Short mmCIF file of C-alpha atoms and ligand atoms in Angstrom, two decimals:
data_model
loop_
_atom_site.label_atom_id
_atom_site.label_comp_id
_atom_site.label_asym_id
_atom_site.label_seq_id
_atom_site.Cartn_x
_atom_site.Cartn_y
_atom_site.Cartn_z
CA UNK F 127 0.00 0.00 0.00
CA UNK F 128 1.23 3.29 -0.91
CA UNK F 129 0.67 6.47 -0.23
CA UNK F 130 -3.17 6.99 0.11
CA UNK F 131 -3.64 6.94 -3.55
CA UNK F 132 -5.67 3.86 -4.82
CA UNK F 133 -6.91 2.89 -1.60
CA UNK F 134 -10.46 0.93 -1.12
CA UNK F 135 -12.72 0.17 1.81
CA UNK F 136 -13.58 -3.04 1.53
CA UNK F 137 -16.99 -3.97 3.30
CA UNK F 138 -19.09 -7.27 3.55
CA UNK F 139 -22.40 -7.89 5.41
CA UNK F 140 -24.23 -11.17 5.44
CA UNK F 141 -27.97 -11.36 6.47
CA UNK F 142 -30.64 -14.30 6.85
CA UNK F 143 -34.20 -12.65 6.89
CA UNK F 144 -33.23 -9.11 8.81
CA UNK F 145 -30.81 -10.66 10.98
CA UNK F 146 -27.31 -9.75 10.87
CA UNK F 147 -24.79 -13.17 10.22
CA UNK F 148 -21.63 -11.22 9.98
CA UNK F 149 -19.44 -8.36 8.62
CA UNK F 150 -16.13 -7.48 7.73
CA UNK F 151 -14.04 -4.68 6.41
CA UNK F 152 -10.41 -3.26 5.76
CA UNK F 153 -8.57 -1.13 3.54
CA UNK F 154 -6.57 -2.76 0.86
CA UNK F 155 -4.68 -1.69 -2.06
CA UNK F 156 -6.01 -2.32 -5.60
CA UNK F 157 -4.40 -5.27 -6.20
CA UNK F 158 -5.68 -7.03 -2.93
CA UNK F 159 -9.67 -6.38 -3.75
CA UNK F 160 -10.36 -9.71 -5.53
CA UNK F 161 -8.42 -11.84 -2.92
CA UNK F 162 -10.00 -9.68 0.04
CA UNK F 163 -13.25 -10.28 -1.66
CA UNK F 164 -13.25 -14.29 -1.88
CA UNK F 165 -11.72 -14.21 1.72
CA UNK F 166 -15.01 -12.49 3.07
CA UNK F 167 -17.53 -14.37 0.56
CA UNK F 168 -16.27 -17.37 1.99
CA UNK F 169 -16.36 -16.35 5.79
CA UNK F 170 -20.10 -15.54 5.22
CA UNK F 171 -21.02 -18.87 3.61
CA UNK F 172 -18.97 -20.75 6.82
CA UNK F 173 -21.00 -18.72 9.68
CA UNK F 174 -21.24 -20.39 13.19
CA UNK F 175 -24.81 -18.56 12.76
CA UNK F 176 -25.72 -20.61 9.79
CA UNK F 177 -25.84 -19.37 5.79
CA UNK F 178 -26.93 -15.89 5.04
CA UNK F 179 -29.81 -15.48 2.15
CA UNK F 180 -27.74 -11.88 0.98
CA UNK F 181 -24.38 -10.55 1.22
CA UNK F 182 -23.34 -7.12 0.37
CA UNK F 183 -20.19 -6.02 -0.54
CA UNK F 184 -18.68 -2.55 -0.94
CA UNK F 185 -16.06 -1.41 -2.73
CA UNK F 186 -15.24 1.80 -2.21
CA UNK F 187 -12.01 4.33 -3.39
CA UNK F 188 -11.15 5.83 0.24
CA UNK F 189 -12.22 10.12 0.49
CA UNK F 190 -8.75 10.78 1.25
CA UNK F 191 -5.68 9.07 2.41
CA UNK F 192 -6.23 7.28 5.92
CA UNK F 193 -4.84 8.20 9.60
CA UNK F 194 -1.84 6.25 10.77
CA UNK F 195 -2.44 4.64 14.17
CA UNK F 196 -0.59 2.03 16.34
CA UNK F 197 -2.58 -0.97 17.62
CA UNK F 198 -3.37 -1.58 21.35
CA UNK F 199 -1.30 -3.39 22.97
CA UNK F 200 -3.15 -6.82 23.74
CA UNK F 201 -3.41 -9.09 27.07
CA UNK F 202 -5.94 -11.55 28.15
CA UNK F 203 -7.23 -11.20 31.90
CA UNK F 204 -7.43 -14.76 34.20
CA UNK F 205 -11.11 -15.03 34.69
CA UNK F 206 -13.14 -17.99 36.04
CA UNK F 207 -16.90 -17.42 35.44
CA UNK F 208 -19.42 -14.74 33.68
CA UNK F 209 -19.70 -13.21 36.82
CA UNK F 210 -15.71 -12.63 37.34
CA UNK F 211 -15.46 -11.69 33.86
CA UNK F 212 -18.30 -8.92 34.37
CA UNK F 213 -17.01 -7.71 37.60
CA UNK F 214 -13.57 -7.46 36.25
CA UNK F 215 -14.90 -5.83 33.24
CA UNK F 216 -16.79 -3.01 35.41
CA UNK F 217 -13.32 -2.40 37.61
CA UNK F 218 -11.17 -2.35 33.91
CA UNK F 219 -14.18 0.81 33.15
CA UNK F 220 -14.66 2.37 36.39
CA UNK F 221 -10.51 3.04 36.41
CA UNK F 222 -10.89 4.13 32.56
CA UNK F 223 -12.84 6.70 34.10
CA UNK F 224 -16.24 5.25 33.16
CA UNK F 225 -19.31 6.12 36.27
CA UNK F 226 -20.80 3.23 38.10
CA UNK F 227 -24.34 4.15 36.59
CA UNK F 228 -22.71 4.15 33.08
CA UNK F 229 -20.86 0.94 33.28
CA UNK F 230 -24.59 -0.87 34.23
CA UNK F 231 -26.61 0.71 31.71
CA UNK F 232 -24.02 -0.51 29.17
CA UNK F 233 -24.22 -4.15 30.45
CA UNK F 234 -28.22 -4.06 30.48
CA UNK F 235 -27.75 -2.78 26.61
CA UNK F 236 -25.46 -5.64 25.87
CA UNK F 237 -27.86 -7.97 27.62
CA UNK F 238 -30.07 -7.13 25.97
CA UNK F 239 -28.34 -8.03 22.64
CA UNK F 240 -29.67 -7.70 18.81
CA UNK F 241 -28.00 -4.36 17.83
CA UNK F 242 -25.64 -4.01 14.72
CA UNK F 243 -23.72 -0.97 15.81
CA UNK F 244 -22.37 0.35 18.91
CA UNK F 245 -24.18 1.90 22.38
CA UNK F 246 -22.49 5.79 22.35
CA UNK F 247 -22.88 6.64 26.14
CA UNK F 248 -21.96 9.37 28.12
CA UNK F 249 -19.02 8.05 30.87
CA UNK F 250 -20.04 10.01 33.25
CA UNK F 251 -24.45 10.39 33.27
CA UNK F 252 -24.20 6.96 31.44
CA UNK F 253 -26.92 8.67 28.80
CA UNK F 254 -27.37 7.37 25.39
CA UNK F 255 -25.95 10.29 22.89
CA UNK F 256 -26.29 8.13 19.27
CA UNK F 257 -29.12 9.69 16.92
CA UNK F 258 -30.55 5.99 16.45
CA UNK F 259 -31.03 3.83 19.25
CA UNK F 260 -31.41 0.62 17.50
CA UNK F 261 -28.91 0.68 15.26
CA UNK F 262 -26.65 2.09 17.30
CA UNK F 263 -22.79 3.95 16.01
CA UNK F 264 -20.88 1.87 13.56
CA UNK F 265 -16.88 1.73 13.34
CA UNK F 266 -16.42 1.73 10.24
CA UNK F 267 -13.67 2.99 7.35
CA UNK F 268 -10.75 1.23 8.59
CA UNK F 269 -8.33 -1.31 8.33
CA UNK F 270 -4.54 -2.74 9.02
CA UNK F 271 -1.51 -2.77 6.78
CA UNK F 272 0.00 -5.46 5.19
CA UNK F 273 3.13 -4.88 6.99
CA UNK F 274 1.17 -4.50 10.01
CA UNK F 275 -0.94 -7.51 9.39
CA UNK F 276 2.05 -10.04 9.32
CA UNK F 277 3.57 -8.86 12.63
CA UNK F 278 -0.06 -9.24 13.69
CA UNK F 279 -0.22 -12.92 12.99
CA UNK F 280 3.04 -13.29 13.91
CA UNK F 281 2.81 -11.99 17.48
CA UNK F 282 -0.86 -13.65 17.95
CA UNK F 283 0.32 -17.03 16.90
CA UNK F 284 2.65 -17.20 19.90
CA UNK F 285 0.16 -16.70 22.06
CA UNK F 286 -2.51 -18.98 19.80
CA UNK F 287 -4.48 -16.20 19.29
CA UNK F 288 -4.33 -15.46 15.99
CA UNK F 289 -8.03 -15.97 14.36
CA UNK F 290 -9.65 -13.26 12.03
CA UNK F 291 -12.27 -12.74 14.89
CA UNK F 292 -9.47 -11.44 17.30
CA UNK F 293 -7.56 -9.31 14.73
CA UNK F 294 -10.83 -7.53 13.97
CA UNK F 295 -11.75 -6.79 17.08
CA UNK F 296 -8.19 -5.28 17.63
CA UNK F 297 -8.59 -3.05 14.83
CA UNK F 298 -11.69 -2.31 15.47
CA UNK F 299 -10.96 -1.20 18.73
CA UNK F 300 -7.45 0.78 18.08
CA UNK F 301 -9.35 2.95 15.92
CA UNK F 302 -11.92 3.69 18.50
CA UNK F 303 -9.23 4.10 21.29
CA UNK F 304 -7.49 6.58 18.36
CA UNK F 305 -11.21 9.23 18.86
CA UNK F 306 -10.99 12.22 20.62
CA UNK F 307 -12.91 12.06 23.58
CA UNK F 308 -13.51 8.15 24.08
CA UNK F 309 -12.66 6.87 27.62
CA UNK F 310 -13.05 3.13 27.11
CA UNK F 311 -15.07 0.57 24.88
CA UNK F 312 -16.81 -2.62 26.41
CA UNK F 313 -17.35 -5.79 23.66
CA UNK F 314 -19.31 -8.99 24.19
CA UNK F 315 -19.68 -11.06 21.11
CA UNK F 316 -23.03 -11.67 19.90
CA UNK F 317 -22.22 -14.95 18.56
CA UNK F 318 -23.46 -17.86 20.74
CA UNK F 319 -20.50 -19.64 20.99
CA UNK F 320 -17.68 -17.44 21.30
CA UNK F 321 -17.33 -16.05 24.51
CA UNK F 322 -14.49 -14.21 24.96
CA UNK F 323 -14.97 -10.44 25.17
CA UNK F 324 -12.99 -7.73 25.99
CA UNK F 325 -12.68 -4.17 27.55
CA UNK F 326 -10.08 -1.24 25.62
CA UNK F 327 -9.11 1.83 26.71
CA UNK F 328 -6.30 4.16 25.19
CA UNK F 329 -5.04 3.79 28.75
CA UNK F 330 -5.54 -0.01 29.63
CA UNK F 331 -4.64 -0.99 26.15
CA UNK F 332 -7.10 -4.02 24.29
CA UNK F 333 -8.27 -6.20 27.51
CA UNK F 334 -9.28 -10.25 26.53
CA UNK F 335 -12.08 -10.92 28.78
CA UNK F 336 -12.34 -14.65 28.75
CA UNK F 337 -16.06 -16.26 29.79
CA UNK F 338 -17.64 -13.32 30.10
CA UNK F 339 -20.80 -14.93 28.97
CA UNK F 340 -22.67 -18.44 28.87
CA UNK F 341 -21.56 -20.43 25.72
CA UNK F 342 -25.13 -20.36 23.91
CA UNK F 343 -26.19 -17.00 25.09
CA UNK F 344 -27.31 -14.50 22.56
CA UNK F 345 -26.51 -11.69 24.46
CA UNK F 346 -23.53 -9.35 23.00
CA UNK F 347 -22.94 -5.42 21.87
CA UNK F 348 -20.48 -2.58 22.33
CA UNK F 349 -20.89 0.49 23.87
CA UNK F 350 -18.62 3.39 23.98
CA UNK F 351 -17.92 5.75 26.25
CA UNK F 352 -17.14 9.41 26.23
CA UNK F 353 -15.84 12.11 27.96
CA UNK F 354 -17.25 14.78 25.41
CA UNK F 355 -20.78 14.00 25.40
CA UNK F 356 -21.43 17.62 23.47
CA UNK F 357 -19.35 16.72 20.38
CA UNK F 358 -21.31 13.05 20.34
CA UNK F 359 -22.23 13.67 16.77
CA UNK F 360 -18.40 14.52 15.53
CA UNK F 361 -16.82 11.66 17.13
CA UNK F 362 -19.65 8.81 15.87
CA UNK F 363 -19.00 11.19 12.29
CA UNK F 364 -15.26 10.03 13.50
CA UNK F 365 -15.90 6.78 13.88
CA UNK F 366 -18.35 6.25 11.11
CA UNK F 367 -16.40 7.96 8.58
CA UNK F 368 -12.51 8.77 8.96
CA UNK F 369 -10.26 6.36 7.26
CA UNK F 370 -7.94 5.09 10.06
CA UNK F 371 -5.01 2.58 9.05
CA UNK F 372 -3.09 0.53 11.59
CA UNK F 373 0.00 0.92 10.62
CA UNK F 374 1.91 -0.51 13.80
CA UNK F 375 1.30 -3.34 16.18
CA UNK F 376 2.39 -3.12 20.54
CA UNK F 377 2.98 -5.54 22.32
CA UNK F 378 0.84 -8.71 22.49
CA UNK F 379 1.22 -9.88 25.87
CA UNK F 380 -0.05 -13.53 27.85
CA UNK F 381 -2.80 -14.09 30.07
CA UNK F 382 -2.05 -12.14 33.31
CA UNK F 383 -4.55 -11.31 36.56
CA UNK F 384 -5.66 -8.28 37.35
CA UNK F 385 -2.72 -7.65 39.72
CA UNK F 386 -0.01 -8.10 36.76
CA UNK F 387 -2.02 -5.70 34.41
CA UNK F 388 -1.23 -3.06 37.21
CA UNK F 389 1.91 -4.29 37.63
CA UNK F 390 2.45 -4.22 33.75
CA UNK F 391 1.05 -0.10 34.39
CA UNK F 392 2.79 0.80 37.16
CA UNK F 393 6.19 -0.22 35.40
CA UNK F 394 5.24 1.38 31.91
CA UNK F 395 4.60 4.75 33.53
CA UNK F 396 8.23 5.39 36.12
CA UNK F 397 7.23 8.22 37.91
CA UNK F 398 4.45 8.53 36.00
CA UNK F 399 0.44 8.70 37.11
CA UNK F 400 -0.58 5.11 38.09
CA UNK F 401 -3.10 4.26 35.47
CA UNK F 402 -4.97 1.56 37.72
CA UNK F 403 -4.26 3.13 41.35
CA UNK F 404 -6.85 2.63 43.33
CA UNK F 405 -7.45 6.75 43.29
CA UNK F 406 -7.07 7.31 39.60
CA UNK F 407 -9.97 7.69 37.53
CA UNK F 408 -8.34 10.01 35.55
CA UNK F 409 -5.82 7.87 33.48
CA UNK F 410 -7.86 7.93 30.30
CA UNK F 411 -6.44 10.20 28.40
CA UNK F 412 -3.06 10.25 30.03
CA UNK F 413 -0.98 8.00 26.90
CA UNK F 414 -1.70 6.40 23.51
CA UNK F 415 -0.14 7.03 20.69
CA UNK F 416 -1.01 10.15 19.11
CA UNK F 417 -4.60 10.91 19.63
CA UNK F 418 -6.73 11.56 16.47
CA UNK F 419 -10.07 12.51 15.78
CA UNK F 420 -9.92 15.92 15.61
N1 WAQ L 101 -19.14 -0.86 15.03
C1 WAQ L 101 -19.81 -0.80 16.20
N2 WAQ L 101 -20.34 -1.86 16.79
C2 WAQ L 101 -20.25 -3.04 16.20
C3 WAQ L 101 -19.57 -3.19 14.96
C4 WAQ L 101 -19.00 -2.03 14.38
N3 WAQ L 101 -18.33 -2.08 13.22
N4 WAQ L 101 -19.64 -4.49 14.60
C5 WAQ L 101 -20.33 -5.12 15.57
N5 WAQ L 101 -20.70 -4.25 16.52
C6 WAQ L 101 -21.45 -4.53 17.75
C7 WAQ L 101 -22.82 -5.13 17.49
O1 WAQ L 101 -23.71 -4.66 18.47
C8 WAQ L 101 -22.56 -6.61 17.72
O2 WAQ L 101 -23.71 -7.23 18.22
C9 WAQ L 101 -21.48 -6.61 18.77
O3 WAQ L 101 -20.71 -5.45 18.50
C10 WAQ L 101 -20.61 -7.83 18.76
O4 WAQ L 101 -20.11 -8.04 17.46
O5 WAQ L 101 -10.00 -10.95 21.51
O6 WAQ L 101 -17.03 -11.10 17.73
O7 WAQ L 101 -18.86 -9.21 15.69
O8 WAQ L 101 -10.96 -12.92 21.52
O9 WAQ L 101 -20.06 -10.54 17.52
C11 WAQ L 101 -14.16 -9.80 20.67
C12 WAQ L 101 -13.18 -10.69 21.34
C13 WAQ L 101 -15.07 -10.47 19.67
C14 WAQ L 101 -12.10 -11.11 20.42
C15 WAQ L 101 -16.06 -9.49 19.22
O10 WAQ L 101 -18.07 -9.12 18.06
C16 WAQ L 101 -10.94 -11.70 21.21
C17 WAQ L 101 -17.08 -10.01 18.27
P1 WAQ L 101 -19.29 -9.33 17.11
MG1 MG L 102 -20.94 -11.53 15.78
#
């Protein structure tokens, strides 16, 4: 990939009846469409969910050449049941700076399940600030490097992590991390059987959240939270529409407890605020590589 010139989005969506089956997207250089393309026809066809009756795809020249961002650095939390996972999922937010009142009316949301985009809440009030409720605010327009992509799988196959499922996510949420004015994301799949979800933060870095649901629940969503609920509208416009490229992977660490990821903070920052102390519910937007969204 050069440049920005000759750049595409590349988008699928699958559907049976009105319900969603799955999606993907990335940015990809001219020559990469037609592979990218069969790649994501046959993901659709080989759903856990069962075969879609329509797929869409989208092939679109990028608006103009896409923001450079680094990845989050990954780790996976020890967790031992739903319940751990959720409580250690509310502690990961509440030290991202996210309210108590916010944090539950995201997990209600994502109990709830059935929505294709993302909750947009307010970290603080915990109110909903998306136009449409239902659908919700989609990340969307972005993508990883080639470059970026084999240092990816290279790093995630050490750990046996490396399935499309997780590298999407990662993207997905290093370009959300990258928006001016987001404190933290929470993620529960919607897909029955995978339950592995995960909590990112520019300041906590992409968190695995093993268990955190039943296998065969059909609960699962996103929300994101912000600390600029009055520019709502230019960050989902952000999030929505701004091509953002990883260009750069971190570090992709092991499976560590909640202990070692403070550890892990307290010896990134020297002398620096402690992102997880026990007083700190500042840390958000103290680090990450160069904050976009502007
Ligand atoms: N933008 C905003 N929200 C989205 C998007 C998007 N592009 N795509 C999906 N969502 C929302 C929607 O509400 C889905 O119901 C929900 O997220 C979950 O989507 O490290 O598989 O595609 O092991 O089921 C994360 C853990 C897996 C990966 C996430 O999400 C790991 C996953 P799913
Ligand atoms: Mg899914």
């Amino acid at each position: 990939m050069k440049g920005g010139k000759g750049l595409y989005s590349v988008r699928m969506r699958a559907e049976r009846g009105h319900a969603h089956i799955s999606g993907a997207e990335g940015i990809f250089g001219e020559n990469d469409i037609g592979e990218t393309v069969l790649a994501y026809v046959a993901r659709a066809l080989h759903h856990s969910k069962g075969a879609p009756d329509t797929l869409e795809l989208k092939v679109e020249l990028l608006p103009r050449p896409p923001a450079l961002i680094s990845a989050l650095p990954v780790c996976t939390l020890k967790t031992t049941c739903p319940a751990d996972a959720k409580r250690k999922a509310a502690l990961l937010l509440a030290r991202a700076g996210v309210s108590e009142r916010a944090i539950g009316k995201a997990f209600r949301i994502l109990s709830a399940g059935r929505m294709r985009g993302a909750a947009l809440l307010d970290a603080a009030g915990g109110e909903r600030l998306e136009p449409d409720r239902k659908r919700g605010v989609r990340a969307s327009m972005l993508g990883i490097s080639r470059g970026a992509m084999k240092s990816l799988e290279a790093a995630l196959s050490e750990k046996k992590l490396d399935h499309p499922r997780v590298k999407d996510a990662l993207v997905l949420a290093s370009k959300v991390a990258s928006a001016d004015g987001i404190a933290a994301e929470l993620c529960i799949s919607d897909d029955p059987d995978y339950t592995t979800g995960y909590v990112a933060a520019p300041a906590l870095g992409y968190v695995r959240l093993p268990r955190i649901k039943k296998k065969g629940s059909l609960e699962g969503g996103r929300a994101f939270f912000t600390t600029k609920a009055s520019a709502a509208s230019r960050l989902a416009r952000y999030l929505e529409e701004t091509p953002v490229l990883v260009g750069k992977i971190s570090e992709i660490g092991d499976i560590i407890t909640l202990h070692g990821l403070q550890a892990r903070h307290n010896h990134r920052k020297p002398g620096g605020k402690k992102i997880l102390g026990k007083k700190d519910r500042t840390g958000r937007a103290a680090s990450g590589p160069g904050r976009l969204g502007r």
